[in-house]
mmCIF file with all atom_site columns, C-alpha atoms in Angstrom:
data_model
loop_
_atom_site.group_PDB
_atom_site.id
_atom_site.type_symbol
_atom_site.label_atom_id
_atom_site.label_alt_id
_atom_site.label_comp_id
_atom_site.label_asym_id
_atom_site.label_entity_id
_atom_site.label_seq_id
_atom_site.pdbx_PDB_ins_code
_atom_site.Cartn_x
_atom_site.Cartn_y
_atom_site.Cartn_z
_atom_site.occupancy
_atom_site.B_iso_or_equiv
_atom_site.pdbx_formal_charge
_atom_site.auth_seq_id
_atom_site.auth_comp_id
_atom_site.auth_asym_id
_atom_site.auth_atom_id
_atom_site.pdbx_PDB_model_num
ATOM 1   C CA . MET A 1 1   ? 76.974 128.535 113.601 1.00 0.00 ? 1418 MET A CA 1
ATOM 2   C CA . ASP A 1 2   ? 74.436 127.459 116.185 1.00 0.00 ? 1419 ASP A CA 1
ATOM 3   C CA . ILE A 1 3   ? 70.877 126.205 116.048 1.00 0.00 ? 1420 ILE A CA 1
ATOM 4   C CA . GLN A 1 4   ? 69.578 129.216 118.011 1.00 0.00 ? 1421 GLN A CA 1
ATOM 5   C CA . HIS A 1 5   ? 70.855 131.652 115.397 1.00 0.00 ? 1422 HIS A CA 1
ATOM 6   C CA . ILE A 1 6   ? 69.479 129.572 112.547 1.00 0.00 ? 1423 ILE A CA 1
ATOM 7   C CA . MET A 1 7   ? 66.062 129.369 114.188 1.00 0.00 ? 1424 MET A CA 1
ATOM 8   C CA . ARG A 1 8   ? 66.033 133.127 114.739 1.00 0.00 ? 1425 ARG A CA 1
ATOM 9   C CA . VAL A 1 9   ? 66.605 133.621 111.026 1.00 0.00 ? 1426 VAL A CA 1
ATOM 10  C CA . VAL A 1 10  ? 63.904 131.052 110.218 1.00 0.00 ? 1427 VAL A CA 1
ATOM 11  C CA . ASP A 1 11  ? 61.436 132.848 112.501 1.00 0.00 ? 1428 ASP A CA 1
ATOM 12  C CA . ALA A 1 12  ? 62.437 136.210 111.014 1.00 0.00 ? 1429 ALA A CA 1
ATOM 13  C CA . SER A 1 13  ? 61.913 134.808 107.504 1.00 0.00 ? 1430 SER A CA 1
ATOM 14  C CA . PHE A 1 14  ? 58.358 133.696 108.196 1.00 0.00 ? 1431 PHE A CA 1
ATOM 15  C CA . ALA A 1 15  ? 57.562 136.873 110.143 1.00 0.00 ? 1432 ALA A CA 1
ATOM 16  C CA . ALA A 1 16  ? 58.908 139.047 107.321 1.00 0.00 ? 1433 ALA A CA 1
ATOM 17  C CA . ARG A 1 17  ? 56.922 137.121 104.734 1.00 0.00 ? 1434 ARG A CA 1
ATOM 18  C CA . GLN A 1 18  ? 53.685 137.438 106.718 1.00 0.00 ? 1435 GLN A CA 1
ATOM 19  C CA . SER A 1 19  ? 54.210 141.146 107.449 1.00 0.00 ? 1436 SER A CA 1
ATOM 20  C CA . ILE A 1 20  ? 55.070 141.929 103.834 1.00 0.00 ? 1437 ILE A CA 1
ATOM 21  C CA . GLU A 1 21  ? 52.126 139.975 102.395 1.00 0.00 ? 1438 GLU A CA 1
ATOM 22  C CA . LYS A 1 22  ? 49.695 141.540 104.864 1.00 0.00 ? 1439 LYS A CA 1
ATOM 23  C CA . ALA A 1 23  ? 50.947 145.061 104.195 1.00 0.00 ? 1440 ALA A CA 1
ATOM 24  C CA . LEU A 1 24  ? 50.880 144.544 100.418 1.00 0.00 ? 1441 LEU A CA 1
ATOM 25  C CA . ARG A 1 25  ? 47.246 143.430 100.637 1.00 0.00 ? 1442 ARG A CA 1
ATOM 26  C CA . GLU A 1 26  ? 46.556 146.576 102.642 1.00 0.00 ? 1443 GLU A CA 1
ATOM 27  C CA . ILE A 1 27  ? 48.311 148.698 100.037 1.00 0.00 ? 1444 ILE A CA 1
ATOM 28  C CA . ASP A 1 28  ? 46.185 147.196 97.290  1.00 0.00 ? 1445 ASP A CA 1
ATOM 29  C CA . ARG A 1 29  ? 42.999 147.738 99.297  1.00 0.00 ? 1446 ARG A CA 1
ATOM 30  C CA . ARG A 1 30  ? 43.866 151.373 99.985  1.00 0.00 ? 1447 ARG A CA 1
ATOM 31  C CA . ALA A 1 31  ? 44.635 151.976 96.322  1.00 0.00 ? 1448 ALA A CA 1
ATOM 32  C CA . LEU A 1 32  ? 41.292 150.461 95.340  1.00 0.00 ? 1449 LEU A CA 1
ATOM 33  C CA . ASN A 1 33  ? 39.512 152.741 97.812  1.00 0.00 ? 1450 ASN A CA 1
ATOM 34  C CA . ALA A 1 34  ? 41.271 155.709 96.265  1.00 0.00 ? 1451 ALA A CA 1
ATOM 35  C CA . MET A 1 35  ? 40.270 154.674 92.755  1.00 0.00 ? 1452 MET A CA 1
ATOM 36  C CA . VAL A 1 36  ? 36.628 154.339 93.848  1.00 0.00 ? 1453 VAL A CA 1
ATOM 37  C CA . LEU A 1 37  ? 36.745 157.905 95.165  1.00 0.00 ? 1454 LEU A CA 1
ATOM 38  C CA . VAL A 1 38  ? 38.301 159.062 91.914  1.00 0.00 ? 1455 VAL A CA 1
ATOM 39  C CA . LYS A 1 39  ? 35.475 157.512 89.863  1.00 0.00 ? 1456 LYS A CA 1
ATOM 40  C CA . ARG A 1 40  ? 32.849 159.117 92.078  1.00 0.00 ? 1457 ARG A CA 1
ATOM 41  C CA . HIS A 1 41  ? 34.287 162.586 91.539  1.00 0.00 ? 1458 HIS A CA 1
ATOM 42  C CA . GLY A 1 42  ? 35.159 162.257 87.872  1.00 0.00 ? 1459 GLY A CA 1
ATOM 43  C CA . ASN A 1 43  ? 37.725 164.567 86.311  1.00 0.00 ? 1460 ASN A CA 1
ATOM 44  C CA . ALA A 1 44  ? 38.087 166.578 89.514  1.00 0.00 ? 1461 ALA A CA 1
ATOM 45  C CA . LEU A 1 45  ? 40.337 163.836 90.873  1.00 0.00 ? 1462 LEU A CA 1
ATOM 46  C CA . ALA A 1 46  ? 41.994 162.759 87.646  1.00 0.00 ? 1463 ALA A CA 1
ATOM 47  C CA . GLY A 1 47  ? 45.459 163.583 88.997  1.00 0.00 ? 1464 GLY A CA 1
ATOM 48  C CA . TYR A 1 48  ? 44.941 161.459 92.067  1.00 0.00 ? 1465 TYR A CA 1
ATOM 49  C CA . GLY A 1 49  ? 43.612 158.655 89.884  1.00 0.00 ? 1466 GLY A CA 1
ATOM 50  C CA . VAL A 1 50  ? 46.986 158.459 88.137  1.00 0.00 ? 1467 VAL A CA 1
ATOM 51  C CA . VAL A 1 51  ? 48.692 158.231 91.527  1.00 0.00 ? 1468 VAL A CA 1
ATOM 52  C CA . ALA A 1 52  ? 46.335 155.529 92.786  1.00 0.00 ? 1469 ALA A CA 1
ATOM 53  C CA . GLN A 1 53  ? 46.913 153.446 89.664  1.00 0.00 ? 1470 GLN A CA 1
ATOM 54  C CA . ALA A 1 54  ? 50.683 153.814 90.021  1.00 0.00 ? 1471 ALA A CA 1
ATOM 55  C CA . PHE A 1 55  ? 50.355 152.803 93.660  1.00 0.00 ? 1472 PHE A CA 1
ATOM 56  C CA . ARG A 1 56  ? 48.565 149.575 92.705  1.00 0.00 ? 1473 ARG A CA 1
ATOM 57  C CA . GLU A 1 57  ? 51.054 148.792 89.962  1.00 0.00 ? 1474 GLU A CA 1
ATOM 58  C CA . ARG A 1 58  ? 53.998 149.268 92.331  1.00 0.00 ? 1475 ARG A CA 1
ATOM 59  C CA . ALA A 1 59  ? 52.250 147.044 94.884  1.00 0.00 ? 1476 ALA A CA 1
ATOM 60  C CA . ALA A 1 60  ? 51.942 144.282 92.276  1.00 0.00 ? 1477 ALA A CA 1
ATOM 61  C CA . ILE A 1 61  ? 55.663 144.549 91.509  1.00 0.00 ? 1478 ILE A CA 1
ATOM 62  C CA . LEU A 1 62  ? 56.495 144.365 95.208  1.00 0.00 ? 1479 LEU A CA 1
ATOM 63  C CA . LYS A 1 63  ? 54.303 141.294 95.560  1.00 0.00 ? 1480 LYS A CA 1
ATOM 64  C CA . THR A 1 64  ? 56.246 139.581 92.765  1.00 0.00 ? 1481 THR A CA 1
ATOM 65  C CA . SER A 1 65  ? 59.548 140.508 94.407  1.00 0.00 ? 1482 SER A CA 1
ATOM 66  C CA . ALA A 1 66  ? 58.293 139.172 97.731  1.00 0.00 ? 1483 ALA A CA 1
ATOM 67  C CA . SER A 1 67  ? 57.465 135.829 96.086  1.00 0.00 ? 1484 SER A CA 1
ATOM 68  C CA . HIS A 1 68  ? 61.066 135.621 94.859  1.00 0.00 ? 1485 HIS A CA 1
ATOM 69  C CA . LEU A 1 69  ? 62.158 136.297 98.407  1.00 0.00 ? 1486 LEU A CA 1
ATOM 70  C CA . GLN A 1 70  ? 60.289 133.234 99.602  1.00 0.00 ? 1487 GLN A CA 1
ATOM 71  C CA . GLU A 1 71  ? 61.878 131.140 96.846  1.00 0.00 ? 1488 GLU A CA 1
ATOM 72  C CA . SER A 1 72  ? 65.306 131.931 98.305  1.00 0.00 ? 1489 SER A CA 1
ATOM 73  C CA . ILE A 1 73  ? 64.382 131.447 101.959 1.00 0.00 ? 1490 ILE A CA 1
ATOM 74  C CA . ALA A 1 74  ? 63.655 127.713 101.736 1.00 0.00 ? 1491 ALA A CA 1
ATOM 75  C CA . PRO A 1 75  ? 67.027 126.741 100.147 1.00 0.00 ? 1492 PRO A CA 1
ATOM 76  C CA . LEU A 1 76  ? 68.854 128.855 102.725 1.00 0.00 ? 1493 LEU A CA 1
ATOM 77  C CA . ILE A 1 77  ? 67.141 127.139 105.638 1.00 0.00 ? 1494 ILE A CA 1
ATOM 78  C CA . GLU A 1 78  ? 67.752 123.707 104.101 1.00 0.00 ? 1495 GLU A CA 1
ATOM 79  C CA . ALA A 1 79  ? 71.436 124.509 103.560 1.00 0.00 ? 1496 ALA A CA 1
ATOM 80  C CA . TYR A 1 80  ? 72.007 125.566 107.159 1.00 0.00 ? 1497 TYR A CA 1
ATOM 81  C CA . MET A 1 81  ? 70.078 122.651 108.579 1.00 0.00 ? 1498 MET A CA 1
ATOM 82  C CA . ARG A 1 82  ? 72.292 120.275 106.557 1.00 0.00 ? 1499 ARG A CA 1
ATOM 83  C CA . ILE A 1 83  ? 75.359 122.025 107.935 1.00 0.00 ? 1500 ILE A CA 1
ATOM 84  C CA . LEU A 1 84  ? 74.100 121.610 111.491 1.00 0.00 ? 1501 LEU A CA 1
ATOM 85  C CA . GLN A 1 85  ? 73.360 117.939 110.890 1.00 0.00 ? 1502 GLN A CA 1
ATOM 86  C CA . HIS A 1 86  ? 76.790 117.258 109.415 1.00 0.00 ? 1503 HIS A CA 1
ATOM 87  C CA . GLN A 1 87  ? 78.457 119.194 112.223 1.00 0.00 ? 1504 GLN A CA 1
ATOM 88  C CA . ARG A 1 88  ? 76.855 116.748 114.635 1.00 0.00 ? 1505 ARG A CA 1
ATOM 89  C CA . PHE A 1 89  ? 78.190 113.824 112.591 1.00 0.00 ? 1506 PHE A CA 1
ATOM 90  C CA . ALA A 1 90  ? 81.686 115.307 112.653 1.00 0.00 ? 1507 ALA A CA 1
ATOM 91  C CA . GLN A 1 91  ? 81.419 115.893 116.389 1.00 0.00 ? 1508 GLN A CA 1
ATOM 92  C CA . SER A 1 92  ? 80.432 112.258 116.908 1.00 0.00 ? 1509 SER A CA 1
ATOM 93  C CA . PHE A 1 93  ? 83.536 111.084 115.067 1.00 0.00 ? 1510 PHE A CA 1
ATOM 94  C CA . GLN A 1 94  ? 85.655 113.481 117.130 1.00 0.00 ? 1511 GLN A CA 1
ATOM 95  C CA . GLU A 1 95  ? 84.237 112.001 120.323 1.00 0.00 ? 1512 GLU A CA 1
ATOM 96  C CA . MET A 1 96  ? 84.986 108.482 119.101 1.00 0.00 ? 1513 MET A CA 1
ATOM 97  C CA . LEU A 1 97  ? 88.564 109.468 118.335 1.00 0.00 ? 1514 LEU A CA 1
ATOM 98  C CA . SER A 1 98  ? 88.935 111.089 121.742 1.00 0.00 ? 1515 SER A CA 1
ATOM 99  C CA . ASP A 1 99  ? 87.701 107.921 123.426 1.00 0.00 ? 1516 ASP A CA 1
ATOM 100 C CA . SER A 1 100 ? 90.264 105.809 121.565 1.00 0.00 ? 1517 SER A CA 1
ATOM 101 C CA . PRO A 1 101 ? 93.215 104.742 123.808 1.00 0.00 ? 1518 PRO A CA 1
ATOM 102 C CA . LEU A 1 102 ? 95.616 105.726 121.003 1.00 0.00 ? 1519 LEU A CA 1
ATOM 103 C CA . HIS A 1 103 ? 93.702 108.918 120.213 1.00 0.00 ? 1520 HIS A CA 1
ATOM 104 C CA . GLY A 1 104 ? 92.821 107.715 116.764 1.00 0.00 ? 1521 GLY A CA 1
ATOM 105 C CA . GLN A 1 105 ? 96.253 106.469 115.703 1.00 0.00 ? 1522 GLN A CA 1
ATOM 106 C CA . ALA A 1 106 ? 94.897 102.977 115.321 1.00 0.00 ? 1523 ALA A CA 1
ATOM 107 C CA . CYS A 1 107 ? 91.762 104.204 113.524 1.00 0.00 ? 1524 CYS A CA 1
ATOM 108 C CA . PRO A 1 108 ? 92.881 105.677 110.167 1.00 0.00 ? 1525 PRO A CA 1
ATOM 109 C CA . ASN A 1 109 ? 89.477 104.997 108.580 1.00 0.00 ? 1526 ASN A CA 1
ATOM 110 C CA . LEU A 1 110 ? 87.771 106.905 111.371 1.00 0.00 ? 1527 LEU A CA 1
ATOM 111 C CA . ILE A 1 111 ? 90.123 109.851 110.903 1.00 0.00 ? 1528 ILE A CA 1
ATOM 112 C CA . SER A 1 112 ? 89.588 109.769 107.138 1.00 0.00 ? 1529 SER A CA 1
ATOM 113 C CA . THR A 1 113 ? 85.822 109.765 107.593 1.00 0.00 ? 1530 THR A CA 1
ATOM 114 C CA . GLN A 1 114 ? 85.997 112.684 109.997 1.00 0.00 ? 1531 GLN A CA 1
ATOM 115 C CA . ASN A 1 115 ? 88.140 114.660 107.545 1.00 0.00 ? 1532 ASN A CA 1
ATOM 116 C CA . THR A 1 116 ? 85.627 113.912 104.791 1.00 0.00 ? 1533 THR A CA 1
ATOM 117 C CA . TRP A 1 117 ? 82.799 115.296 106.905 1.00 0.00 ? 1534 TRP A CA 1
ATOM 118 C CA . GLN A 1 118 ? 84.807 118.449 107.594 1.00 0.00 ? 1535 GLN A CA 1
ATOM 119 C CA . LYS A 1 119 ? 85.362 118.986 103.865 1.00 0.00 ? 1536 LYS A CA 1
ATOM 120 C CA . ILE A 1 120 ? 81.662 118.455 103.194 1.00 0.00 ? 1537 ILE A CA 1
ATOM 121 C CA . ILE A 1 121 ? 80.756 121.008 105.860 1.00 0.00 ? 1538 ILE A CA 1
ATOM 122 C CA . GLN A 1 122 ? 83.170 123.572 104.398 1.00 0.00 ? 1539 GLN A CA 1
ATOM 123 C CA . GLN A 1 123 ? 81.710 123.101 100.916 1.00 0.00 ? 1540 GLN A CA 1
ATOM 124 C CA . GLU A 1 124 ? 78.172 123.433 102.244 1.00 0.00 ? 1541 GLU A CA 1
ATOM 125 C CA . GLU A 1 125 ? 79.067 126.596 104.164 1.00 0.00 ? 1542 GLU A CA 1
ATOM 126 C CA . VAL A 1 126 ? 80.428 128.164 100.976 1.00 0.00 ? 1543 VAL A CA 1
ATOM 127 C CA . GLU A 1 127 ? 77.218 127.248 99.147  1.00 0.00 ? 1544 GLU A CA 1
ATOM 128 C CA . ALA A 1 128 ? 75.073 128.609 101.987 1.00 0.00 ? 1545 ALA A CA 1
ATOM 129 C CA . VAL A 1 129 ? 76.907 131.937 101.839 1.00 0.00 ? 1546 VAL A CA 1
ATOM 130 C CA . LYS A 1 130 ? 76.149 132.136 98.094  1.00 0.00 ? 1547 LYS A CA 1
ATOM 131 C CA . ILE A 1 131 ? 72.447 131.492 98.744  1.00 0.00 ? 1548 ILE A CA 1
ATOM 132 C CA . LEU A 1 132 ? 72.469 134.087 101.515 1.00 0.00 ? 1549 LEU A CA 1
ATOM 133 C CA . GLY A 1 133 ? 74.095 136.629 99.205  1.00 0.00 ? 1550 GLY A CA 1
ATOM 134 C CA . HIS A 1 134 ? 71.390 136.034 96.597  1.00 0.00 ? 1551 HIS A CA 1
ATOM 135 C CA . LEU A 1 135 ? 68.702 136.447 99.248  1.00 0.00 ? 1552 LEU A CA 1
ATOM 136 C CA . LEU A 1 136 ? 70.222 139.738 100.379 1.00 0.00 ? 1553 LEU A CA 1
ATOM 137 C CA . GLU A 1 137 ? 70.182 140.948 96.769  1.00 0.00 ? 1554 GLU A CA 1
ATOM 138 C CA . THR A 1 138 ? 66.471 140.125 96.600  1.00 0.00 ? 1555 THR A CA 1
ATOM 139 C CA . VAL A 1 139 ? 65.861 142.018 99.838  1.00 0.00 ? 1556 VAL A CA 1
ATOM 140 C CA . GLN A 1 140 ? 67.775 144.981 98.426  1.00 0.00 ? 1557 GLN A CA 1
ATOM 141 C CA . GLN A 1 141 ? 65.506 144.970 95.372  1.00 0.00 ? 1558 GLN A CA 1
ATOM 142 C CA . LEU A 1 142 ? 62.499 144.970 97.677  1.00 0.00 ? 1559 LEU A CA 1
ATOM 143 C CA . GLN A 1 143 ? 63.858 147.959 99.567  1.00 0.00 ? 1560 GLN A CA 1
ATOM 144 C CA . GLU A 1 144 ? 64.411 149.827 96.310  1.00 0.00 ? 1561 GLU A CA 1
ATOM 145 C CA . GLY A 1 145 ? 60.827 149.053 95.335  1.00 0.00 ? 1562 GLY A CA 1
ATOM 146 C CA . ILE A 1 146 ? 59.611 150.409 98.661  1.00 0.00 ? 1563 ILE A CA 1
ATOM 147 C CA . GLU A 1 147 ? 61.547 153.632 98.087  1.00 0.00 ? 1564 GLU A CA 1
ATOM 148 C CA . GLU A 1 148 ? 59.788 154.042 94.741  1.00 0.00 ? 1565 GLU A CA 1
ATOM 149 C CA . GLN A 1 149 ? 56.468 153.367 96.444  1.00 0.00 ? 1566 GLN A CA 1
ATOM 150 C CA . GLU A 1 150 ? 57.238 156.026 99.036  1.00 0.00 ? 1567 GLU A CA 1
ATOM 151 C CA . TYR A 1 151 ? 57.791 158.482 96.188  1.00 0.00 ? 1568 TYR A CA 1
ATOM 152 C CA . VAL A 1 152 ? 54.331 157.609 94.833  1.00 0.00 ? 1569 VAL A CA 1
ATOM 153 C CA . VAL A 1 153 ? 52.870 158.174 98.308  1.00 0.00 ? 1570 VAL A CA 1
ATOM 154 C CA . THR A 1 154 ? 54.446 161.634 98.410  1.00 0.00 ? 1571 THR A CA 1
ATOM 155 C CA . ASN A 1 155 ? 52.914 162.476 95.047  1.00 0.00 ? 1572 ASN A CA 1
ATOM 156 C CA . GLY A 1 156 ? 49.592 161.189 96.349  1.00 0.00 ? 1573 GLY A CA 1
ATOM 157 C CA . ARG A 1 157 ? 49.707 163.561 99.300  1.00 0.00 ? 1574 ARG A CA 1
ATOM 158 C CA . ILE A 1 158 ? 50.419 166.470 96.973  1.00 0.00 ? 1575 ILE A CA 1
ATOM 159 C CA . GLU A 1 159 ? 47.494 165.548 94.712  1.00 0.00 ? 1576 GLU A CA 1
ATOM 160 C CA . ALA A 1 160 ? 45.282 165.025 97.766  1.00 0.00 ? 1577 ALA A CA 1
ATOM 161 C CA . ALA A 1 161 ? 46.099 168.516 99.014  1.00 0.00 ? 1578 ALA A CA 1
ATOM 162 C CA . LEU A 1 162 ? 45.323 170.000 95.597  1.00 0.00 ? 1579 LEU A CA 1
ATOM 163 C CA . ALA A 1 163 ? 41.990 168.167 95.475  1.00 0.00 ? 1580 ALA A CA 1
ATOM 164 C CA . GLU A 1 164 ? 40.986 168.980 99.051  1.00 0.00 ? 1581 GLU A CA 1
ATOM 165 C CA . ARG A 1 165 ? 38.241 171.330 97.878  1.00 0.00 ? 1582 ARG A CA 1
ATOM 166 C CA . THR A 1 166 ? 36.356 168.386 96.325  1.00 0.00 ? 1583 THR A CA 1
ATOM 167 C CA . GLY A 1 167 ? 35.542 167.083 99.793  1.00 0.00 ? 1584 GLY A CA 1
ATOM 168 C CA . ALA A 1 168 ? 36.930 163.609 99.060  1.00 0.00 ? 1585 ALA A CA 1
ATOM 169 C CA . PRO A 1 169 ? 38.840 162.172 102.045 1.00 0.00 ? 1586 PRO A CA 1
ATOM 170 C CA . LEU A 1 170 ? 42.012 161.729 100.006 1.00 0.00 ? 1587 LEU A CA 1
ATOM 171 C CA . MET A 1 171 ? 44.351 162.974 102.731 1.00 0.00 ? 1588 MET A CA 1
ATOM 172 C CA . ARG A 1 172 ? 43.183 160.144 104.969 1.00 0.00 ? 1589 ARG A CA 1
ATOM 173 C CA . VAL A 1 173 ? 43.521 157.647 102.142 1.00 0.00 ? 1590 VAL A CA 1
ATOM 174 C CA . SER A 1 174 ? 47.060 158.884 101.406 1.00 0.00 ? 1591 SER A CA 1
ATOM 175 C CA . ARG A 1 175 ? 47.940 158.689 105.082 1.00 0.00 ? 1592 ARG A CA 1
ATOM 176 C CA . ASP A 1 176 ? 46.712 155.091 105.225 1.00 0.00 ? 1593 ASP A CA 1
ATOM 177 C CA . MET A 1 177 ? 48.731 154.238 102.110 1.00 0.00 ? 1594 MET A CA 1
ATOM 178 C CA . GLY A 1 178 ? 51.830 155.736 103.671 1.00 0.00 ? 1595 GLY A CA 1
ATOM 179 C CA . GLU A 1 179 ? 51.299 153.716 106.843 1.00 0.00 ? 1596 GLU A CA 1
ATOM 180 C CA . ALA A 1 180 ? 51.029 150.484 104.855 1.00 0.00 ? 1597 ALA A CA 1
ATOM 181 C CA . VAL A 1 181 ? 54.250 151.294 102.992 1.00 0.00 ? 1598 VAL A CA 1
ATOM 182 C CA . ARG A 1 182 ? 56.058 152.044 106.258 1.00 0.00 ? 1599 ARG A CA 1
ATOM 183 C CA . THR A 1 183 ? 54.951 148.677 107.624 1.00 0.00 ? 1600 THR A CA 1
ATOM 184 C CA . VAL A 1 184 ? 56.514 146.893 104.655 1.00 0.00 ? 1601 VAL A CA 1
ATOM 185 C CA . ALA A 1 185 ? 59.671 148.996 104.889 1.00 0.00 ? 1602 ALA A CA 1
ATOM 186 C CA . GLN A 1 186 ? 60.084 148.226 108.580 1.00 0.00 ? 1603 GLN A CA 1
ATOM 187 C CA . ALA A 1 187 ? 59.590 144.477 108.066 1.00 0.00 ? 1604 ALA A CA 1
ATOM 188 C CA . ILE A 1 188 ? 62.133 144.381 105.236 1.00 0.00 ? 1605 ILE A CA 1
ATOM 189 C CA . ARG A 1 189 ? 64.665 146.489 107.134 1.00 0.00 ? 1606 ARG A CA 1
ATOM 190 C CA . SER A 1 190 ? 64.427 144.263 110.205 1.00 0.00 ? 1607 SER A CA 1
ATOM 191 C CA . TYR A 1 191 ? 64.770 141.130 108.113 1.00 0.00 ? 1608 TYR A CA 1
ATOM 192 C CA . ARG A 1 192 ? 67.777 142.500 106.279 1.00 0.00 ? 1609 ARG A CA 1
ATOM 193 C CA . HIS A 1 193 ? 69.537 143.167 109.589 1.00 0.00 ? 1610 HIS A CA 1
ATOM 194 C CA . GLN A 1 194 ? 68.939 139.539 110.581 1.00 0.00 ? 1611 GLN A CA 1
ATOM 195 C CA . LEU A 1 195 ? 70.381 138.295 107.296 1.00 0.00 ? 1612 LEU A CA 1
ATOM 196 C CA . GLU A 1 196 ? 73.401 140.585 107.486 1.00 0.00 ? 1613 GLU A CA 1
ATOM 197 C CA . SER A 1 197 ? 74.111 139.304 110.988 1.00 0.00 ? 1614 SER A CA 1
ATOM 198 C CA . LEU A 1 198 ? 73.968 135.739 109.691 1.00 0.00 ? 1615 LEU A CA 1
ATOM 199 C CA . GLU A 1 199 ? 76.178 136.673 106.735 1.00 0.00 ? 1616 GLU A CA 1
ATOM 200 C CA . HIS A 1 200 ? 78.776 138.167 109.094 1.00 0.00 ? 1617 HIS A CA 1
ATOM 201 C CA . GLU A 1 201 ? 78.770 135.088 111.294 1.00 0.00 ? 1618 GLU A CA 1
ATOM 202 C CA . SER A 1 202 ? 79.040 132.802 108.265 1.00 0.00 ? 1619 SER A CA 1
ATOM 203 C CA . SER A 1 203 ? 81.888 134.765 106.678 1.00 0.00 ? 1620 SER A CA 1
ATOM 204 C CA . THR A 1 204 ? 83.984 134.526 109.854 1.00 0.00 ? 1621 THR A CA 1
ATOM 205 C CA . ARG A 1 205 ? 83.909 130.739 109.583 1.00 0.00 ? 1622 ARG A CA 1
ATOM 206 C CA . LEU A 1 206 ? 85.195 130.556 106.009 1.00 0.00 ? 1623 LEU A CA 1
#
């Protein structure tokens, strides 16, 4: 475990959060635009109105899931930063033992303290892996929500094609919705890869 890897995950966490929140706001805005068009055209766009409402509802669910994601990010970062700090403490004791003329034989308290730090680090690494696993589960739930949203987008494109004769620019609105969903999906997928890399590195140390 190194500070560079931890900081990459930290940066990825904040970048993912910002990308997801921005895209979710865009999704909500696009859905509102669609609902305004529906109201203007009355019953002619009733089918698309159902889709637009479902799109907004799914966006709200995704927003809630994203907030849970943030709740798990902070404990993970704190856990790994504690590990890094305690690794430095353990390294300091190792250097003191190495500098001892008797290589620590005359310093049983120092050896005991070093062993204590190593046990603490191992316990914290186990706890960090648990937090990471929970975070990955939350990310998985987000991805499943995105897949459901993509299904709604597909239905929206079908309804938009059926309502094309009304002259409402629903195809463009549906295209914009799809683009917003893809942005969220890409951010989540990239973040998950970062977390899985960290999980792999962590598991090799246990």
